[in-house]
Coordinates of C-alpha atoms in Angstrom, one line a residue:
X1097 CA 0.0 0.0 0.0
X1098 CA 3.0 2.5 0.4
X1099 CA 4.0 2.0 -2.9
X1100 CA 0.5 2.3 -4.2
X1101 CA 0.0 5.8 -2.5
X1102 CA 4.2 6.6 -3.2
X1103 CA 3.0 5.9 -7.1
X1104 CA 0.0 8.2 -7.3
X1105 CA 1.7 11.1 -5.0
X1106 CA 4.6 10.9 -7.8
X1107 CA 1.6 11.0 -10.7
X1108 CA -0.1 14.0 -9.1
X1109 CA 3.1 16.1 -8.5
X1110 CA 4.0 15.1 -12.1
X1111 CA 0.5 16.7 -13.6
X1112 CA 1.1 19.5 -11.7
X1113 CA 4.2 20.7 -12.6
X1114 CA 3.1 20.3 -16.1
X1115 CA 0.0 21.8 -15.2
X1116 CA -1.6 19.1 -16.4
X1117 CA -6.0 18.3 -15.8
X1118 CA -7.3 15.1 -15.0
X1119 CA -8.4 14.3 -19.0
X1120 CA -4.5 14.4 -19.9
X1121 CA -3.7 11.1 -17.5
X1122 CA -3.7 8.3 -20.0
X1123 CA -4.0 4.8 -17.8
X1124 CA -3.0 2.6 -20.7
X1125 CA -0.7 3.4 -23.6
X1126 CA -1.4 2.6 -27.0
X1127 CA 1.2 0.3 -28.2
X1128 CA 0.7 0.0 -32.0
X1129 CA 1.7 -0.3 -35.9
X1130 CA 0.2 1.4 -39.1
X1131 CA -0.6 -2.1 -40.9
X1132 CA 0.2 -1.5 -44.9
X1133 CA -3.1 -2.4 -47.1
X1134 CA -2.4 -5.6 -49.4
X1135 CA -4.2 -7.0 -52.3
X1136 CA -5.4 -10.3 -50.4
X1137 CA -7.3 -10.7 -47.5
X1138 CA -5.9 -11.0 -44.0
X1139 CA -4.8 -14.0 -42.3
X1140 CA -4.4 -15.8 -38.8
X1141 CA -0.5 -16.0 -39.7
X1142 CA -0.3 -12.4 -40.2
X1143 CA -1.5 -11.1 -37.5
X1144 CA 0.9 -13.7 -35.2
X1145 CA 4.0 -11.3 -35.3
X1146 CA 2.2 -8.3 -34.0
X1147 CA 0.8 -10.4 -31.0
X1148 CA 4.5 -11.5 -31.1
X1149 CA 5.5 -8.1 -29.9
X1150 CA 2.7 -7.1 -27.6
X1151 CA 1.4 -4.7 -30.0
X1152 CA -2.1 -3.8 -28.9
X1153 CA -3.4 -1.4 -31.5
X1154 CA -3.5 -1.4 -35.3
X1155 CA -4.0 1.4 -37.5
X1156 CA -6.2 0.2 -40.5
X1157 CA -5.7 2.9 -43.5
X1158 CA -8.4 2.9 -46.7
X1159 CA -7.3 5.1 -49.8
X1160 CA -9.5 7.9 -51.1
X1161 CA -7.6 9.3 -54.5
X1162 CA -7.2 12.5 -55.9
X1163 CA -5.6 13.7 -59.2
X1164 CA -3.6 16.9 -58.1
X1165 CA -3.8 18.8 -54.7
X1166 CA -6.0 21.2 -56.6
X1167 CA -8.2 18.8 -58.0
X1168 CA -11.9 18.7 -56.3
X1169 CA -12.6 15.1 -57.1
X1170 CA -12.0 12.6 -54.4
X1171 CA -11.8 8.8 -55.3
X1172 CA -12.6 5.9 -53.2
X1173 CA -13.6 2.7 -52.4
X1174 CA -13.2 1.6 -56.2
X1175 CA -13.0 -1.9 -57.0
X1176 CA -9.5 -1.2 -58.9
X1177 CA -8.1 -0.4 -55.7
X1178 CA -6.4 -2.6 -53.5
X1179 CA -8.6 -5.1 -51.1
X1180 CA -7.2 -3.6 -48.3
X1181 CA -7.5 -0.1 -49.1
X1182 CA -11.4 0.0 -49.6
X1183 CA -14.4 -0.7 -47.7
X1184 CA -14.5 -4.7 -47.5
X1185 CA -10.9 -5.2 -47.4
X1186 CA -11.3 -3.0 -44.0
X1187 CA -13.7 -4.7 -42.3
X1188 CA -12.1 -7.7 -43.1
X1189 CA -8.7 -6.4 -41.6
X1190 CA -10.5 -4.8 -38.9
X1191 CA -13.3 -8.3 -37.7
X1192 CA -9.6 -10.5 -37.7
X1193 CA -7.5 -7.8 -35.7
X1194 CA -10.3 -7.8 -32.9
X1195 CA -10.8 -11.0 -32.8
X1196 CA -7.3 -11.4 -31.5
X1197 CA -7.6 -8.8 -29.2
X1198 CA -6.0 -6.2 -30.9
X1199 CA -7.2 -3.2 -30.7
X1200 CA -8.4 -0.9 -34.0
X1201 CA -7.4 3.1 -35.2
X1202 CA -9.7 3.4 -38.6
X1203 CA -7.0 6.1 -40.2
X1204 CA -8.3 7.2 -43.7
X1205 CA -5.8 8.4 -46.2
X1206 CA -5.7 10.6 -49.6
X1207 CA -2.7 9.9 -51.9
X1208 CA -2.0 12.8 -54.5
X1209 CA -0.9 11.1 -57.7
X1210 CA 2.8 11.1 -57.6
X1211 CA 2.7 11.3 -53.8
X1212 CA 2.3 15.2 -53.7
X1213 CA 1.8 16.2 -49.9
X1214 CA -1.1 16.7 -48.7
X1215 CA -0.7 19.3 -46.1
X1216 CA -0.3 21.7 -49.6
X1217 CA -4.0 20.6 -51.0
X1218 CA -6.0 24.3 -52.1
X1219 CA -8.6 24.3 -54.2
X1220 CA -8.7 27.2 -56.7
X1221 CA -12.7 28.5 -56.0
X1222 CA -15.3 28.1 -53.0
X1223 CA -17.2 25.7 -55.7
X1224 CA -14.0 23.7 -55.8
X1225 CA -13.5 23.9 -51.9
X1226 CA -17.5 23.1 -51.4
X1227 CA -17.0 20.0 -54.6
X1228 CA -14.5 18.8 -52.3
X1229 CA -15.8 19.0 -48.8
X1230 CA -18.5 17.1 -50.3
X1231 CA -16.8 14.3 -51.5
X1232 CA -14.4 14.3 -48.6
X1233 CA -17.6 14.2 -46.2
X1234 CA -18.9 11.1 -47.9
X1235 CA -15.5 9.5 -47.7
X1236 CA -15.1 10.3 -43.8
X1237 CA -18.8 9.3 -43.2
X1238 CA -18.7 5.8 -44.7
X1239 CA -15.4 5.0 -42.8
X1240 CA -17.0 6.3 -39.4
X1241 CA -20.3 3.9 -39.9
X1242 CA -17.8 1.0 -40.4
X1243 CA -15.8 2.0 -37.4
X1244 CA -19.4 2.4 -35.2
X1245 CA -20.4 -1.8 -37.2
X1246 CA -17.2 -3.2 -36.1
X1247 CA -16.8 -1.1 -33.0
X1248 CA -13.4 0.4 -34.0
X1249 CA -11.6 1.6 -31.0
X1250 CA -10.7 5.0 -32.5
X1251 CA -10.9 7.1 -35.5
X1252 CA -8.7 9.4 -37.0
X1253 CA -10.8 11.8 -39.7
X1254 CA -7.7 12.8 -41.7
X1255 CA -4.4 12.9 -42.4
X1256 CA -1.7 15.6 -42.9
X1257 CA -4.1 18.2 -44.4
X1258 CA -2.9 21.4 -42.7
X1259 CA -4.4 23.8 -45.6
X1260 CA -7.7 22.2 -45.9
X1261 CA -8.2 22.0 -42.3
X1262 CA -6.6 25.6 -41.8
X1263 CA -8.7 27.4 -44.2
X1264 CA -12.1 25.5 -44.1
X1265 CA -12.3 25.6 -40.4
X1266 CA -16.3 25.5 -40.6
X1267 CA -15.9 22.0 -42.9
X1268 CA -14.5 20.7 -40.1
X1269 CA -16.4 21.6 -37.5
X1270 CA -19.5 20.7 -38.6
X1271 CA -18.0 17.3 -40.2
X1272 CA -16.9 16.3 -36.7
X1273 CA -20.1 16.8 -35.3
X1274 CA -21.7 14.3 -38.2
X1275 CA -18.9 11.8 -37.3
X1276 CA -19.7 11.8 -33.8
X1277 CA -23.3 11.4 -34.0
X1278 CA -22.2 8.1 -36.4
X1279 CA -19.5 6.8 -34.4
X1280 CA -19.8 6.3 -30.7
X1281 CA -15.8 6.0 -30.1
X1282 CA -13.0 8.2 -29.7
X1283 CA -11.7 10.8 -33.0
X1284 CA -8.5 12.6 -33.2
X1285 CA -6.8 14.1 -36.4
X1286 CA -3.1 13.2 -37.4
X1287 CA -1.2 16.5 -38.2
X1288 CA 2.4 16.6 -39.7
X1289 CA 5.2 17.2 -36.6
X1290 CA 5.9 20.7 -38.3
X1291 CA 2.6 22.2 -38.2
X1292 CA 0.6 20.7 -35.3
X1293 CA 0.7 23.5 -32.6
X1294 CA -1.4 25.4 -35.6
X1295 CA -4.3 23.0 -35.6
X1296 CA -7.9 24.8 -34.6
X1297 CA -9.9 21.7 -34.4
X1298 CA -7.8 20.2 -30.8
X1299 CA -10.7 21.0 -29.0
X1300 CA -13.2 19.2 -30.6
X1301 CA -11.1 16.0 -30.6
X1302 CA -10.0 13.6 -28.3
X1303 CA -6.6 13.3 -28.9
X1304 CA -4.7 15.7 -30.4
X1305 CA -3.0 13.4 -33.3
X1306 CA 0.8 14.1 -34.3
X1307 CA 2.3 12.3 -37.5
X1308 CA 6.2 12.3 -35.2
X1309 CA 8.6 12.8 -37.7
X1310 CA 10.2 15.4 -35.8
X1311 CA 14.1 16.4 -36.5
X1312 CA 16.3 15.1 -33.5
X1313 CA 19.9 14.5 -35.0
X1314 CA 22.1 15.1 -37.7
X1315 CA 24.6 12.4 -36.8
X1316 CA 25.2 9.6 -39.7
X1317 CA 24.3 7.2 -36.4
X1318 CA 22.8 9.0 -33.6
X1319 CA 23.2 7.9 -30.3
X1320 CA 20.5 7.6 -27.9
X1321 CA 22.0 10.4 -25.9
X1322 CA 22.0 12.4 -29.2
X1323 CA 18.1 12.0 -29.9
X1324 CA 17.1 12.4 -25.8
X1325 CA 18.7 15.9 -26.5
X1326 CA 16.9 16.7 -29.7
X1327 CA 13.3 15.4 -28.7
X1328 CA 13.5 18.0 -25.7
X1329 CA 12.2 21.1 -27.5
X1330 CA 9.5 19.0 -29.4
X1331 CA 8.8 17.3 -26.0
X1332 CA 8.0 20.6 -24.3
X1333 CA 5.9 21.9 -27.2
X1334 CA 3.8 18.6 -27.1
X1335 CA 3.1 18.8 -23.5
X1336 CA 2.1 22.5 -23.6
X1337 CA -0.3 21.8 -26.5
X1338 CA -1.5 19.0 -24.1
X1339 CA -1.9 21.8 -21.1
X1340 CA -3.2 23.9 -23.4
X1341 CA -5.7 21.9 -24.4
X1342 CA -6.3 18.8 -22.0
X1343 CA -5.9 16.7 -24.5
X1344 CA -3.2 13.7 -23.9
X1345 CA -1.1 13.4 -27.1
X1346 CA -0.9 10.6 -29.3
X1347 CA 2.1 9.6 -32.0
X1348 CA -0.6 8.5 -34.8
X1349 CA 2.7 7.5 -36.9
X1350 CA 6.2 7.2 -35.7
X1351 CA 9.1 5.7 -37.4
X1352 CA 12.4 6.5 -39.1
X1353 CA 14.3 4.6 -41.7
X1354 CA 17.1 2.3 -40.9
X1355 CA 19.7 4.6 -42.6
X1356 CA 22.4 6.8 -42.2
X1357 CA 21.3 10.3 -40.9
X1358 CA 17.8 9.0 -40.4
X1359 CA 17.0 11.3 -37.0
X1360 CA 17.9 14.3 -39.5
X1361 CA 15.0 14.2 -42.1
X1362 CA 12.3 11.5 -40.5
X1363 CA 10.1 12.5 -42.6
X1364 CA 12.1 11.9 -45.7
X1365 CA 10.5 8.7 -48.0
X1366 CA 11.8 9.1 -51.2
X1367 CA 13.8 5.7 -52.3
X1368 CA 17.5 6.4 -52.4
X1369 CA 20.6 3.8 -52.8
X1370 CA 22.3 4.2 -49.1
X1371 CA 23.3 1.4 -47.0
X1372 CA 21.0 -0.2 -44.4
X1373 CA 22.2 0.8 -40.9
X1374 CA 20.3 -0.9 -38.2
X1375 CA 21.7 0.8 -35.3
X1376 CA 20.6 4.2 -36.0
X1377 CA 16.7 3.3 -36.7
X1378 CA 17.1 1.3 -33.4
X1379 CA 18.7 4.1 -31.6
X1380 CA 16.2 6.6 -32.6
X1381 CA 13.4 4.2 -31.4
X1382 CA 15.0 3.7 -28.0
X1383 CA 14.9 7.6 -27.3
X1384 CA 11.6 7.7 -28.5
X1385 CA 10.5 5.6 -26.1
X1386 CA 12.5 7.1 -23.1
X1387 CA 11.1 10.6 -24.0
X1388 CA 7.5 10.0 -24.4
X1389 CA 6.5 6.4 -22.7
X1390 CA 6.4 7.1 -19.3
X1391 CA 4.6 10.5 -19.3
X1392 CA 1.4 10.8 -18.2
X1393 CA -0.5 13.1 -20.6
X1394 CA 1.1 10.7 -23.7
X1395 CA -1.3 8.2 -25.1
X1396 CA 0.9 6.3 -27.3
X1397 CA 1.4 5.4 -30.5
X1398 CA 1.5 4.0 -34.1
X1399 CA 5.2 2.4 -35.6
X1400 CA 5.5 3.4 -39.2
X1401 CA 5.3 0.7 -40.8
X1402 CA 4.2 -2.9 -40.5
X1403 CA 3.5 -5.0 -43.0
X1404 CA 1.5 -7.9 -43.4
X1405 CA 3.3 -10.5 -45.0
X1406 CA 6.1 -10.9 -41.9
X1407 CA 8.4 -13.1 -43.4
X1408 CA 9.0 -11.7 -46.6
X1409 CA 9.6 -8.2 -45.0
X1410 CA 12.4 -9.7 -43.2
X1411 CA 13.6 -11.2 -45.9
X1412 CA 13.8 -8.2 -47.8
X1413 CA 17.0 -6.0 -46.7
X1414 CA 15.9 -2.6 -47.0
X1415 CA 16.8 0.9 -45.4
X1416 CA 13.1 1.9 -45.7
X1417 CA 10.9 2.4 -42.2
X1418 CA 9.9 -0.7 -41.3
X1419 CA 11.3 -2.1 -38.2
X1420 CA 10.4 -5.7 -39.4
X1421 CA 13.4 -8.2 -39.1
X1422 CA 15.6 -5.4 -38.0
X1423 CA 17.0 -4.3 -34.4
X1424 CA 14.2 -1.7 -33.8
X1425 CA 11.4 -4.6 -33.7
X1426 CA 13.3 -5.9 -30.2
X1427 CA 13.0 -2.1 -29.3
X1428 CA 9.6 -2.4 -29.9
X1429 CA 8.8 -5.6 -28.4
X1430 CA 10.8 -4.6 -25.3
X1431 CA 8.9 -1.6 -24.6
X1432 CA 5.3 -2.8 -25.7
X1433 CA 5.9 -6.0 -23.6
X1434 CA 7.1 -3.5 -20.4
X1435 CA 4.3 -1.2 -21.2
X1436 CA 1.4 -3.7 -20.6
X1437 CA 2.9 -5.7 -18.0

């Protein structure tokens, strides 16, 4: 019993010097993966490695398709898509994961043909912008009544749209409003690390939703003592925006490549020739962890990126994100296993 009350003196004096309320103490962490969409159906064997590393949480991630980021027509659940990118392939992904216990984020996507960002989406005229929201509303909408029929643990209601969301603050409002009388579960929204102390809509939410690819070293291998020092300014700007708001703050993606100088860019993607190195993805997921794991008003988060087919992403020696078959899966594994123990 002294240890008990020792624990929740130490909990309380922590929320108070961050000035934290009582909504920004998270009691369980979510320990999860953004599962890559395939073009088959989901499988018992699949889903084996992620209970193989305590992971608790997958983020599911349909596809809605546009042609430029000033284009006004959105695309989706089209039967040349992927299975796992559209409507059945979802629920499909979404019944098995639950089954096993593992807990669901329903994360819809847009891809930009030739993987334009996002965040820069503007339509050219208000009929554009209204064309869109339309569209966009439909796509959100169908996702949210799927997440309410398979009761999905959480939805996120978009990703990395920073203009959109920014300059059609009245969209938003009023869309969240339709997704919560459709979907009885928790929402948040999944803004890129640079612009996510600009986002209007944190109050309407219940998480405030950062995409983590924040700068923390320029070394060629960072150490961990390297990215501890780096996450420090990010870490204080994430737990005012939680103070701010009382809103705990969750990682909806996390991840960095396994690759020389891969704390200085995180958010870099584009393919390029450099050698694999190991060390500095796992590195950069240890300090991650320290930072953020323990703290009280930090829900958690989403590794970037997992895929389904286990055994042929190990086999595949790549510098690209996934910590599949590398040494940032035992980081991983270490910390989800501590983290629910």
């Amino acid at each position: 019993m002294k240890n008990y009350v020792h624990s929740i003196a130490l909990l309380i004096l922590g929320c108070c010097l961050l000035g934290c309320s009582a909504t920004t103490v998270v009691s369980e962490k979510i320990n999860g993966v953004s599962f890559v969409a395939s073009r088959d159906t989901l499988q018992q064997k699949h889903i084996i490695p992620l209970l193989e590393i305590h992971a608790d949480y997958a983020a599911i991630m349909p596809f809605g398709f546009v042609r430029d980021k000033n284009h006004p027509e959105l695309h989706f659940n089209s039967n040349r898509q992927w299975f796992g990118e559209r409507y059945e392939g979802v629920k499909q992904y979404i019944e098995l994961l639950r089954e096993n216990e593992i807990k669901v984020m329903l994360k819809p996507h847009i891809w930009i043909w030739r993987g334009v960002f996002t965040g820069d989406m503007k339509m050219d005229s208000e009929a554009d912008w209204v064309l869109f929201e339309n569209s966009y509303e439909e796509f959100i909408l169908l996702y949210a009544q799927l997440a309410e029929e398979t009761h999905a643990d959480l939805l996120c209601i978009g990703t990395e749209l920073f203009n959109f969301v920014d300059q059609r603050p009245d969209f938003w409002k009023q869309l969240i409003k339709k997704v919560r009388a459709t979907y009885t579960g928790k929402i948040t929204y999944a803004e890129n690390w640079d612009k996510v102390d600009r986002v209007a809509i944190w109050e309407d939410l219940d998480f405030i939703g950062a995409d983590a690819y924040f700068p923390v070293s320029e070394a060629q291998t960072p150490t961990i003592e390297d990215a501890l020092a780096g996450w420090k300014p990010h870490k204080k700007l994430l737990a005012s925006l939680s103070k701010q708001y009382s809103k705990p703050v969750l990682f909806t993606e996390f991840g960095y490549r396994s690759a020389d100088y891969a704390g200085k860019e995180p958010w870099a993607s584009d393919r390029h020739e450099g050698k694999m190195n190991s060390e500095a993805q796992a590195q950069l997921y240890e300090a991650l962890f320290r930072s953020f794991w323990d703290e009280p008003w930090f829900a958690g988060g989403f590794a970037w990126k997992w895929f389904h087919n286990h055994d042929r992403a190990v086999q595949q020696e790549n510098n690209r994100f996934t910590p599949q078959g590398k040494q940032a899966e035992e980081v991983l594994k270490k910390w989800y296993q501590n983290s629910v123990n």
